[in-house]
Coordinates of C-alpha atoms and ligand atoms in Angstrom, one line a residue:
X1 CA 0.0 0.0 0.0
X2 CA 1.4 3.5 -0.9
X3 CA 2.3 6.0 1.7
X4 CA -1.6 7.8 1.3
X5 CA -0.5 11.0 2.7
X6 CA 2.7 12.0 0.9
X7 CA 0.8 10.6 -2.1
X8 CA -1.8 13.1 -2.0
X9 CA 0.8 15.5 -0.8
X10 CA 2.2 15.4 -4.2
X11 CA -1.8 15.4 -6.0
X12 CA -2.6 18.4 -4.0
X13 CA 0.6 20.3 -4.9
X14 CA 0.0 19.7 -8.6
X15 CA -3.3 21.2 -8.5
X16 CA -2.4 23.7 -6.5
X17 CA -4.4 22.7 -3.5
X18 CA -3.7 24.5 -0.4
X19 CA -5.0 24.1 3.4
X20 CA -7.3 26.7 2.6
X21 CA -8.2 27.7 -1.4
X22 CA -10.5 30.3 -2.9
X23 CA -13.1 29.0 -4.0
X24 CA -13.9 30.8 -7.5
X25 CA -12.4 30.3 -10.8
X26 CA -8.8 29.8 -10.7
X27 CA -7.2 32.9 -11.4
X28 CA -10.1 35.0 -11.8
X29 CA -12.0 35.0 -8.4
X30 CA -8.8 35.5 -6.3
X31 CA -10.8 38.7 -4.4
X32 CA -14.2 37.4 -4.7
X33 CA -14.7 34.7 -2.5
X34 CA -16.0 36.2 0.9
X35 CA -18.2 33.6 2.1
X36 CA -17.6 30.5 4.5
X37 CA -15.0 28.5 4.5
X38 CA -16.4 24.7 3.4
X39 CA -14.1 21.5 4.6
X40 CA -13.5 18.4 2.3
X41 CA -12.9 15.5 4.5
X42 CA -12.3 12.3 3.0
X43 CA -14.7 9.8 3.2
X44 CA -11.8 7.0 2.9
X45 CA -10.2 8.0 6.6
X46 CA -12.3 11.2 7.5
X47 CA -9.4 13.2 7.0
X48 CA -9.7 17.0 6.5
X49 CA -7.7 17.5 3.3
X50 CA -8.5 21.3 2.5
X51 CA -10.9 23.9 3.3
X52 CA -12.7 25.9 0.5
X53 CA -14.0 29.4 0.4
X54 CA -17.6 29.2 -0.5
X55 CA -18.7 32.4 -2.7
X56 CA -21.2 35.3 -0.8
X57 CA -24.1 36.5 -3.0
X58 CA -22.1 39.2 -3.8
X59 CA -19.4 37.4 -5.2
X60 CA -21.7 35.5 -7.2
X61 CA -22.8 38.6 -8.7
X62 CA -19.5 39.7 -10.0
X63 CA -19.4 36.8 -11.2
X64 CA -22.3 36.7 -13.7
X65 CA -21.2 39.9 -14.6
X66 CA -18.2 38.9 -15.9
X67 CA -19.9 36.0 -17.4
X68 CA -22.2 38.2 -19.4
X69 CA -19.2 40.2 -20.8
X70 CA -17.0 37.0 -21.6
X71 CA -20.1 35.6 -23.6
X72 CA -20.0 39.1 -26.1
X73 CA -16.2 38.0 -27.1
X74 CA -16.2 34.5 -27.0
X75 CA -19.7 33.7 -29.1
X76 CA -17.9 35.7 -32.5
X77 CA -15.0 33.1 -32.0
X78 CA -15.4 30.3 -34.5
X79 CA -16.7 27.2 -33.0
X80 CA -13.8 25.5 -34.4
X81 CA -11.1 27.9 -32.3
X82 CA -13.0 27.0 -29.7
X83 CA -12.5 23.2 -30.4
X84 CA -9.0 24.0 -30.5
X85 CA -9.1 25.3 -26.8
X86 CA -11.3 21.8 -26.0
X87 CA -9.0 19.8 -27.7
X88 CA -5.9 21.2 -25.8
X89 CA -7.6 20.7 -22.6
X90 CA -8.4 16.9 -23.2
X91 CA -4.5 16.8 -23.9
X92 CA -3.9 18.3 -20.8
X93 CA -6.3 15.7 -19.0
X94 CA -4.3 13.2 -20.3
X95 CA -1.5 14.1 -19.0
X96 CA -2.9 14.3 -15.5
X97 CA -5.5 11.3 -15.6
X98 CA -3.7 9.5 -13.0
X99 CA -3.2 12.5 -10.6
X100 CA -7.1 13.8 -11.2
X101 CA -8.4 10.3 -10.7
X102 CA -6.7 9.8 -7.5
X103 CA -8.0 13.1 -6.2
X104 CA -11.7 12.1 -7.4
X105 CA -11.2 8.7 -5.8
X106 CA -9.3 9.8 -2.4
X107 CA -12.0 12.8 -2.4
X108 CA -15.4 11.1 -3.4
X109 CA -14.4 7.8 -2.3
X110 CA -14.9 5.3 -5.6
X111 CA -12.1 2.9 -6.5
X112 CA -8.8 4.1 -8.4
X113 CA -10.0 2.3 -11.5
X114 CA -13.8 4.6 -11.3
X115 CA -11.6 7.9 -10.5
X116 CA -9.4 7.0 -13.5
X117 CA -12.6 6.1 -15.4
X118 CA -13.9 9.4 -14.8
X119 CA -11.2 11.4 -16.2
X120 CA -11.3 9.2 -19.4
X121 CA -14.5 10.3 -19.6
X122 CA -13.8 13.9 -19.9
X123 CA -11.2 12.8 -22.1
X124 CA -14.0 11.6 -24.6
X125 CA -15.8 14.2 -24.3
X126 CA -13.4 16.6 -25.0
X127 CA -12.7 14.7 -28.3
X128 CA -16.2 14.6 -29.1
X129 CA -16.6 18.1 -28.4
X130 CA -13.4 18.8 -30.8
X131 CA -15.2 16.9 -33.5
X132 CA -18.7 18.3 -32.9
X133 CA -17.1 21.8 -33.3
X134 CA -17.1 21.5 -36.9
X135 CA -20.6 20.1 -37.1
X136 CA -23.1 22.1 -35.6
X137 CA -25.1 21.5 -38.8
X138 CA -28.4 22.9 -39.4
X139 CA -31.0 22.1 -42.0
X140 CA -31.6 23.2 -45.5
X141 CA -35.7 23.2 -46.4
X142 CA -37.3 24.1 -49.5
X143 CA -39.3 27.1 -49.4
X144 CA -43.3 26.7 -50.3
X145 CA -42.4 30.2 -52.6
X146 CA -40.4 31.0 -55.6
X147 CA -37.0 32.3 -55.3
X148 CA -37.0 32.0 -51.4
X149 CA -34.8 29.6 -49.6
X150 CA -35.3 28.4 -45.6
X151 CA -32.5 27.6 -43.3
X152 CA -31.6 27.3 -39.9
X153 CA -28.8 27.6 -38.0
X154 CA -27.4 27.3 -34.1
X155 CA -26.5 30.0 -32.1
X156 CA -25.0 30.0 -28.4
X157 CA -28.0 30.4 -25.8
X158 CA -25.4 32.6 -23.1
X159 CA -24.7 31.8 -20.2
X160 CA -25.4 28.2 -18.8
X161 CA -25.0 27.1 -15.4
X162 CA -24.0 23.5 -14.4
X163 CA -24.6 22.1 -11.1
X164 CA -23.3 18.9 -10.2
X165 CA -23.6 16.3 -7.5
X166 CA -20.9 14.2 -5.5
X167 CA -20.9 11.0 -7.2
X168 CA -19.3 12.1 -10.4
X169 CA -17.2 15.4 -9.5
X170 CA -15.7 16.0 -12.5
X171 CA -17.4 13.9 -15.3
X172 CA -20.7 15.2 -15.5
X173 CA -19.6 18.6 -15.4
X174 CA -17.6 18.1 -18.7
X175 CA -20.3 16.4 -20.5
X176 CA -21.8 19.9 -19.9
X177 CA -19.4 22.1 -20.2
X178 CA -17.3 20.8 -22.9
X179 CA -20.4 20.9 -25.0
X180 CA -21.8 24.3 -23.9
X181 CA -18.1 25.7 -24.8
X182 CA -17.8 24.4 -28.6
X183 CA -21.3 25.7 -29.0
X184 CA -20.3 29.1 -28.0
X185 CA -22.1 29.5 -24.2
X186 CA -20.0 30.8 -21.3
X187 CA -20.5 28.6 -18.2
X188 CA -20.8 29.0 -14.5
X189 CA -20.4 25.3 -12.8
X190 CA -21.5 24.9 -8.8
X191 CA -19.9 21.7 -7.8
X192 CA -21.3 19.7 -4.8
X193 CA -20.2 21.0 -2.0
X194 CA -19.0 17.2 -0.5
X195 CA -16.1 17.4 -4.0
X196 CA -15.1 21.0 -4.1
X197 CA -11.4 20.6 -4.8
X198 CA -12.3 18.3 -7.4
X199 CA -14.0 21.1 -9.2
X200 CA -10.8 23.4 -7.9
X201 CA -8.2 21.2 -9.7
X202 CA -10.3 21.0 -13.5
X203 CA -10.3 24.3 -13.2
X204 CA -6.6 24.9 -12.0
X205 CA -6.0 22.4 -15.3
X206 CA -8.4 24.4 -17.3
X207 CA -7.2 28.0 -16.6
X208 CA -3.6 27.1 -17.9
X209 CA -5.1 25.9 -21.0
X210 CA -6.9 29.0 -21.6
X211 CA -4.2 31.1 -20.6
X212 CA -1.9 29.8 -23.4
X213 CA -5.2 30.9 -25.9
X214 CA -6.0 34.1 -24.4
X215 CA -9.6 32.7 -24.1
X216 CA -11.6 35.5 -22.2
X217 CA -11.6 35.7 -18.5
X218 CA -15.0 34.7 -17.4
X219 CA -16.1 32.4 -20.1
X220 CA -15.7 29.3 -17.4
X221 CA -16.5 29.8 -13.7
X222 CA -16.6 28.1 -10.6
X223 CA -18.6 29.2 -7.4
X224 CA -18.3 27.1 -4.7
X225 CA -20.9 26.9 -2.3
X226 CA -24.4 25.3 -0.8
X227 CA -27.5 24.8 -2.1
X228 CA -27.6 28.7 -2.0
X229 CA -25.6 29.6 -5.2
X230 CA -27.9 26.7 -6.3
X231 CA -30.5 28.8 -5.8
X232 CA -29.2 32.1 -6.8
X233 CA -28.3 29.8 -9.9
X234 CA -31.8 28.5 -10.5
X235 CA -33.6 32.0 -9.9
X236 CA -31.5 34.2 -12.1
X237 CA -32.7 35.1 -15.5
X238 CA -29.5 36.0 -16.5
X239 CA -28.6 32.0 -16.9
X240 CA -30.3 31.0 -19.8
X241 CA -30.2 27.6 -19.8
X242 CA -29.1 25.8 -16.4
X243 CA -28.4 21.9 -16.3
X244 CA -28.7 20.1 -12.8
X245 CA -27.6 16.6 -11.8
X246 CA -29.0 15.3 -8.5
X247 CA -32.1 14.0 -6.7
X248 CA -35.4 13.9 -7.7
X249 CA -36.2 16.6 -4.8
X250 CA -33.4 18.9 -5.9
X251 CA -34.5 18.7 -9.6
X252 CA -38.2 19.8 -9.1
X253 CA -37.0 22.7 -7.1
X254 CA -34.6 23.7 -9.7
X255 CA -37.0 22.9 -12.4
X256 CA -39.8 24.9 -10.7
X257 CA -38.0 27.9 -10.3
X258 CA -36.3 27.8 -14.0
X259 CA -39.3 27.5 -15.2
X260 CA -41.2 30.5 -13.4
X261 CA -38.9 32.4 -15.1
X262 CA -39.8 30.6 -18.7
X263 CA -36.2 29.7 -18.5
X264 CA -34.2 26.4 -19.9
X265 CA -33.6 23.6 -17.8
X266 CA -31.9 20.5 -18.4
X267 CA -32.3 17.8 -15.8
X268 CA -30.3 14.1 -15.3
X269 CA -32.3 13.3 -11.7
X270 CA -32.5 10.1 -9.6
X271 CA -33.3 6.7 -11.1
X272 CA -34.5 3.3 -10.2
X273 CA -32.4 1.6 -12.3
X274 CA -33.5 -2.6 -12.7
X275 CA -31.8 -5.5 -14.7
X276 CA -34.4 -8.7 -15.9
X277 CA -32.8 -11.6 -15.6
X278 CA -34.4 -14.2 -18.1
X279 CA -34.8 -18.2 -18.2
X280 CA -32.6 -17.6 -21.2
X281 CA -29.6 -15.2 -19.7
X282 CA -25.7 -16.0 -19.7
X283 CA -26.0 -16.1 -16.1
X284 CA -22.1 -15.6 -16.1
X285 CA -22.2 -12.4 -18.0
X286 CA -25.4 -12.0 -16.0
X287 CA -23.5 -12.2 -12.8
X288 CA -20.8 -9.9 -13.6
X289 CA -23.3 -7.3 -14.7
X290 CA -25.5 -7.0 -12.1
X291 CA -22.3 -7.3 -9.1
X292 CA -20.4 -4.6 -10.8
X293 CA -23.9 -2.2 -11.4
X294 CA -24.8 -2.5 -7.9
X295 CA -21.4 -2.0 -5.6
X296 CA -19.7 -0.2 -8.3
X297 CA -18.7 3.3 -6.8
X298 CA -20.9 1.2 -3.6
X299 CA -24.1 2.1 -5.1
X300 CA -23.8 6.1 -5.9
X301 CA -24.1 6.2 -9.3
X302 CA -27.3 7.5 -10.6
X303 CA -26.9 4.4 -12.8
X304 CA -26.2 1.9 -10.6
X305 CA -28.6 -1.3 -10.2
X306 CA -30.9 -1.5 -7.6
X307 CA -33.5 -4.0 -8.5
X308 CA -32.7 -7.3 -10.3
X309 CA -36.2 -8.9 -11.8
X310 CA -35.2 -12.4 -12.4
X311 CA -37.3 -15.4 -13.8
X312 CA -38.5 -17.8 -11.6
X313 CA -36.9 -20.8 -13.2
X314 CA -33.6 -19.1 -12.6
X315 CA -34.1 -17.1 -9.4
X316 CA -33.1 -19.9 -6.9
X317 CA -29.9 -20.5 -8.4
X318 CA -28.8 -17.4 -9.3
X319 CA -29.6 -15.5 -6.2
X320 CA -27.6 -18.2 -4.1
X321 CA -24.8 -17.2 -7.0
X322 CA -25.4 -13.5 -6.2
X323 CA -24.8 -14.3 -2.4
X324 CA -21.5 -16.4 -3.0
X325 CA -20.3 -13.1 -5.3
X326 CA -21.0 -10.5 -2.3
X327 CA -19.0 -12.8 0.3
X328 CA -15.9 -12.1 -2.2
X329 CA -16.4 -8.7 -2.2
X330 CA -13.4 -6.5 -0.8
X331 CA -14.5 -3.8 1.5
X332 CA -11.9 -0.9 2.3
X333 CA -10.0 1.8 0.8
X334 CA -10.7 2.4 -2.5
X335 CA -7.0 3.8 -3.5
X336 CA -5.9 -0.1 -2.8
X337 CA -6.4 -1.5 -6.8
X338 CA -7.7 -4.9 -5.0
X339 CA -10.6 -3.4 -2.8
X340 CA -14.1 -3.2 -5.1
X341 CA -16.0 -1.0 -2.9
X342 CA -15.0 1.9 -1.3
X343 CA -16.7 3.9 1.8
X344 CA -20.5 6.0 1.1
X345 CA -20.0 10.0 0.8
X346 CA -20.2 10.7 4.2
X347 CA -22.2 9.5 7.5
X348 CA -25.2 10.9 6.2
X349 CA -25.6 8.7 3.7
X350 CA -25.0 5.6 6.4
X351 CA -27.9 6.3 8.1
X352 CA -29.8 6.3 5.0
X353 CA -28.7 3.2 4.3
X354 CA -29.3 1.6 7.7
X355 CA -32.7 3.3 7.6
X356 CA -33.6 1.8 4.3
X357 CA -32.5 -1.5 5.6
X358 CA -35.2 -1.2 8.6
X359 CA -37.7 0.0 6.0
X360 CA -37.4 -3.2 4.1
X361 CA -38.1 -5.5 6.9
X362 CA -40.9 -3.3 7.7
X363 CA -42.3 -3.9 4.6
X364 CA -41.6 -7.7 4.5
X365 CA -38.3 -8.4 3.1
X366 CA -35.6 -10.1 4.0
X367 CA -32.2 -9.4 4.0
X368 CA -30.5 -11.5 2.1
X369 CA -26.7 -11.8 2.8
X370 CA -24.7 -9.5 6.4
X371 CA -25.3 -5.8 6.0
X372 CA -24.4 -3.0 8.2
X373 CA -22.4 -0.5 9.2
X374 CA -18.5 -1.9 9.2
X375 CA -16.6 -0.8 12.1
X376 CA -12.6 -1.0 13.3
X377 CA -9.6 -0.6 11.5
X378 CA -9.3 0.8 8.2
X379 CA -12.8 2.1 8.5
X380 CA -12.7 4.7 11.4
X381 CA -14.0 7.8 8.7
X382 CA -17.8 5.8 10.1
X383 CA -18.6 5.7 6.0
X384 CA -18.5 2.4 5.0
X385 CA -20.8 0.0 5.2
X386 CA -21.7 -3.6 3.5
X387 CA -23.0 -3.9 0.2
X388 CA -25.5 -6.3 0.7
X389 CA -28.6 -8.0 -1.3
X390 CA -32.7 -7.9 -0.1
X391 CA -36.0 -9.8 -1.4
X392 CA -38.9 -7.8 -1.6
X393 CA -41.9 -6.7 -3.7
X394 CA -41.4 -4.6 -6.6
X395 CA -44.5 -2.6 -4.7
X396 CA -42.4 -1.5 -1.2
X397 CA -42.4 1.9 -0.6
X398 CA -38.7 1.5 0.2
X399 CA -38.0 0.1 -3.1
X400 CA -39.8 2.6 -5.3
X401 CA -37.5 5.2 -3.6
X402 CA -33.6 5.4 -5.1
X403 CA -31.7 5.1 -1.7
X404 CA -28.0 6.1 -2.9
X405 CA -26.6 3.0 -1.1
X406 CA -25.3 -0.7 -2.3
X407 CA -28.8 -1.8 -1.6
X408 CA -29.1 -4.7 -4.2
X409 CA -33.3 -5.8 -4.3
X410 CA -33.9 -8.9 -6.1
X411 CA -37.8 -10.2 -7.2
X412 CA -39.0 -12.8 -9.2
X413 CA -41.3 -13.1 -12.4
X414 CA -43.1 -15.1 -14.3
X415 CA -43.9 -14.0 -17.5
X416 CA -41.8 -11.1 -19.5
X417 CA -45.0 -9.0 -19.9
X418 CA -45.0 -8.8 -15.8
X419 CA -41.4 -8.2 -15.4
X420 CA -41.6 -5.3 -18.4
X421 CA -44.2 -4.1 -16.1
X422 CA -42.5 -4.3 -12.7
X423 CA -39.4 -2.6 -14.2
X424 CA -41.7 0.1 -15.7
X425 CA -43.6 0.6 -12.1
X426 CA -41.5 2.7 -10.5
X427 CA -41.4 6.9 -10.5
X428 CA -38.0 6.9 -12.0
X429 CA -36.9 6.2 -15.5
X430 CA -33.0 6.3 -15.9
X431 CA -31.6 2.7 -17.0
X432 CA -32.3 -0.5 -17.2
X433 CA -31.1 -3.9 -18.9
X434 CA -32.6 -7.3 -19.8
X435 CA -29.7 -10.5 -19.7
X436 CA -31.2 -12.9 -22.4
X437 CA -29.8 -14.8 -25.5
X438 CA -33.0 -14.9 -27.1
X439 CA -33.4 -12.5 -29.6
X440 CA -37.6 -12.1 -29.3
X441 CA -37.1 -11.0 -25.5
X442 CA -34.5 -8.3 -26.4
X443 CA -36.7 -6.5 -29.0
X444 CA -40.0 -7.0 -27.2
X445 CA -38.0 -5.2 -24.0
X446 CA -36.3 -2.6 -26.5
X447 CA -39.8 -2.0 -28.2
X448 CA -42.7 0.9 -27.5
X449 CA -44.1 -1.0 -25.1
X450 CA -40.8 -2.5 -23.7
X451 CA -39.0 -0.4 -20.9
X452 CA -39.8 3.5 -20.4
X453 CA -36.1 4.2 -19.1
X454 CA -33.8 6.7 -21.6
X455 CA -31.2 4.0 -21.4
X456 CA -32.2 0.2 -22.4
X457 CA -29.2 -2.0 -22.6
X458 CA -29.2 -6.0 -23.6
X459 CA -26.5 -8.0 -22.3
X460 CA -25.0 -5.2 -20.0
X461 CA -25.4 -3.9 -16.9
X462 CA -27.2 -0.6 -16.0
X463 CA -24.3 1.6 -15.7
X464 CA -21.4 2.4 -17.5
X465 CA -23.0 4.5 -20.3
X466 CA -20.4 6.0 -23.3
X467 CA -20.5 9.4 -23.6
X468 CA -21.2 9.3 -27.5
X469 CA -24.7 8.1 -26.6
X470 CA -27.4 11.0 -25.1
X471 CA -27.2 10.3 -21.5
X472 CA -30.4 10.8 -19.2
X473 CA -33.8 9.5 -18.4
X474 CA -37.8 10.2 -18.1
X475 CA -40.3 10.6 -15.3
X476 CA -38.7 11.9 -12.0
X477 CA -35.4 11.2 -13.5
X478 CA -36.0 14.6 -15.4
X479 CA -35.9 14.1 -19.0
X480 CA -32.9 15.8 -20.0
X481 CA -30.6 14.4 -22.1
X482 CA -26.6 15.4 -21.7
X483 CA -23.2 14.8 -23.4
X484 CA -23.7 12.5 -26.9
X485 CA -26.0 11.9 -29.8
X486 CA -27.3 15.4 -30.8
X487 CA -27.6 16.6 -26.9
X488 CA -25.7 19.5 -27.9
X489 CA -28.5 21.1 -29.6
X490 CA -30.3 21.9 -25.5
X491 CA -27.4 23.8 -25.5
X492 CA -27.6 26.0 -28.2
X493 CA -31.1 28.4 -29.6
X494 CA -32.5 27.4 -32.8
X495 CA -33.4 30.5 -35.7
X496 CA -35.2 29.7 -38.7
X497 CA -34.1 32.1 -41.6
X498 CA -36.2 32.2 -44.8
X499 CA -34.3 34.4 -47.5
X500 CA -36.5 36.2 -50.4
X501 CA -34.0 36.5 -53.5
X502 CA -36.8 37.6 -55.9
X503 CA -38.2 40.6 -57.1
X504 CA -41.4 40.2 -55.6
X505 CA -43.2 39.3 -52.0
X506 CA -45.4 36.2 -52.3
X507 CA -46.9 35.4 -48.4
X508 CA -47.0 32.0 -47.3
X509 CA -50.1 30.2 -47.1
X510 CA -51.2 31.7 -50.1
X511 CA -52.5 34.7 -48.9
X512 CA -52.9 37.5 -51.3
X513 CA -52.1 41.1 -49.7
X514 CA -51.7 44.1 -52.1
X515 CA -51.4 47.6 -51.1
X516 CA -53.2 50.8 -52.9
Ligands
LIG601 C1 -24.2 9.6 -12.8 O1 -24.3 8.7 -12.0 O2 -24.7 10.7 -12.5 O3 -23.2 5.6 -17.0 C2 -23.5 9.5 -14.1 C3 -22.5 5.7 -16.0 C4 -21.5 6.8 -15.9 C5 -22.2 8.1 -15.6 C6 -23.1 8.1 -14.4 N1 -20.9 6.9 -17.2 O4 -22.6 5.0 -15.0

């Protein structure tokens, strides 16, 4: 095992992490932080590792400000200069994957390989930004009238504001801002205030890069703070289009007060993610799936799996395989390449785990393998706690809830129609999967009246989405759709041009309209 603390010695010093940071855009904000001061402990041993300065509402103000200004000089840059500046700074991710990673890991708590995963993942979307930078294409129609043509093209909306939760500190805001920046937007990013230095180290990365291209001062921002720059966020008129990842709860608020302004909104919410299992699964590949979905970054992804649906001439056999998996699972700190789980966020999130543990009995379930709280050496932070697996009814209160936890919930079915339905019956609508070789089950599951979710994978686990695809969901997981695909165009406004090259000025719809 490395020596963790001269290890993240060296991490901190390459970001520029101090015992005490200001908390605004690297470089920019240096005088504008006056707020509190908000501490990052680790989750893996509780240790403080720095203390942030949280932005007043004042500083916030300055901020949009010279937001608004940046976005008059950097929207007549071409949007393939600005690639240029997006493909530099996936270069620069590159050459600081391993030190980024281990932050995100040592700071969120998910495994080396997950932090490491995470930066490769702003690596892709920096190359897919690069690439979409010369193709924000819009359409050519023919006019109904002579000598007129009809076009459209994409303009920047301004500025966008990205919030961001815990569980993916730095991946989620690049899917956003990488995108927002080809297409010409100035963005303000609030992190999660549980991964601030996260946030502080992209943008330590990020400032050099647009240093060496004189890109505007204000055209990225970070304001660290609580929910109340969330707020200030969601409320302002000035931020045209704002993007939020996080619960259900958070999301309506958000969305609620975007919206009584008539603004954009863009939300990637809570889900309830499920996996069927058929009679006719590779229960190998099956396995694998559903073990990695649910422990994987020990249950916080929005993605992970929380309820496997499996057939009841398989159930038996592969739930006592499920059990035998979880006994091999390695519990402990996540920057040790042979542990698979790491600790939960913070103690908060213990007792929601312990309390959703109680609700299932409540309700009739049973708990399935040991589960708890893990206490003694190597887990004195009080964060980590068994990833474990419970039968219940699809029906529970408990389960129709996403508790951010390794809280694995397996049920039986009969027929496909009734597992379709019990993956459908629940108020989220993020991702789910069906494990089957046979080819009429994968289409009927895949179909319109197959599964509601925004992501429907065969043969693969819940999670683990590439960012080429549009990544998000429907019902309370908010129906916004972020990084791949043609997700680009929420970020941008759409204006119809029609062009009259004639000598004369025939009206649509045939409608004849002469003067004198
Ligand atoms: C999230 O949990 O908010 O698909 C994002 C996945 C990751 C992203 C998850 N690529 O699991």
């Amino acid at each position: 095992m490395m020596d963790l603390k001269k290890d993240m010695q060296e991490v901190l010093d390459q970001f520029a992490i101090r015992a005490k940071n200001n908390g605004g855009s690297d470089g920019i904000a240096q005088q504008l932080t006056k707020g509190a001061q908000i501490a990052s402990n680790s989750p893996v041993d509780g240790q403080l590792i720095a203390e942030v300065a949280t932005a007043a509402p004042t500083d916030y103000e300055a901020i949009v400000l010279r937001a608004e200004e940046a976005f008059l000089a950097w929207r007549k840059w071409p949007a393939p200069k600005r690639g240029e500046v997006i493909r530099q700074y996936g270069q620069a991710l590159r050459d600081n994957k391993e030190m980024l990673g281990k932050l995100v890991s040592y700071e969120m708590g998910k495994s080396l390989q997950e932090g490491a995963g995470e930066v490769q993942e702003m690596i892709d979307i920096c190359d897919f930004a690069v690439g979409l930078s010369r193709q924000l294409h819009g359409l050519t129609m023919h006019s109904e009238r002579p000598d007129h043509r009809m076009y459209e093209q994409w303009h920047p909306l301004g500025i966008v504001g990205i919030i961001t939760a815990f569980n993916f500190p730095v991946a989620v805001w690049s899917w956003n801002a990488m995108i927002a920046l080809v297409a010409g937007n100035v963005t303000i990013w609030k992190p999660s205030e549980k991964t601030p230095l996260a946030a502080q180290a992209c943008m330590h990365i990020l400032s050099g890069v647009f240093k060496a291209n004189q890109v505007p001062a204000g055209v990225c921002n970070l304001v660290q703070g609580t929910t109340e720059i969330g707020k200030l966020i969601a409320a302002d008129p000035r931020i045209v289009l704002v993007s939020a990842t996080g619960s259900t709860r958070m999301g309506m608020a958000v969305g609620q007060a975007v919206a009584g302004r008539l603004g954009k909104c863009l939300l990637e919410l809570g889900g309830n993610n499920a996996i069927i299992v058929t009679e006719n699964a590779d229960l190998k590949l099956a396995l694998t799936g559903a073990v990695f979905g649910a422990v994987g970054t020990a249950g916080q992804r929005c993605t992970t799996t929380r309820r496997l649906i499996i057939h009841e001439s398989v159930y038996d056999q592969f739930v006592a395989e499920l059990i035998k998996a979880y006994g091999q699972l390695q519990i402990g700190n996540p920057l040790d390449p042979q542990v698979h789980v790491g600790p939960l966020i913070d103690e908060a999130a213990v007792v929601q785990y312990e309390a959703a543990l109680v609700a299932v009995q409540k309700e009739g379930g049973s708990i399935l393998t040991p589960a708890g709280k893990l206490e003694g050496e190597g887990f004195e932070s009080g964060c980590y706690v068994r990833p474990c697996i419970a039968a219940v009814q699809n029906d529970y209160m408990i389960v129709q809830q996403e508790t951010f936890a390794p809280i694995l919930y397996v049920m039986k079915y009969t027929t496909l129609e009734e597992a379709i339905q019990m993956q459908n019956g629940v108020p989220q609508g993020l991702s789910s999967a069906i494990m089957t070789g046979n080819l009429k089950e994968a289409e009927k599951f895949l179909s319109a009246s197959g599964s509601d979710c925004g992501i429907a994978n065969v043969n693969i686990g819940t999670s683990g989405a590439e960012i080429g695809g549009a990544f998000g969901g429907e019902k309370h997981t908010g129906g916004g759709r972020e990084s791949g695909s043609d997700a680009w165009k929420a970020y941008m406004r759409r204006q119809t041009s029609t062009i009259n090259y004639g000598d004369d000025l025939p009206l649509a719809q045939g409608i004849d309209f002469h003067l004198g």
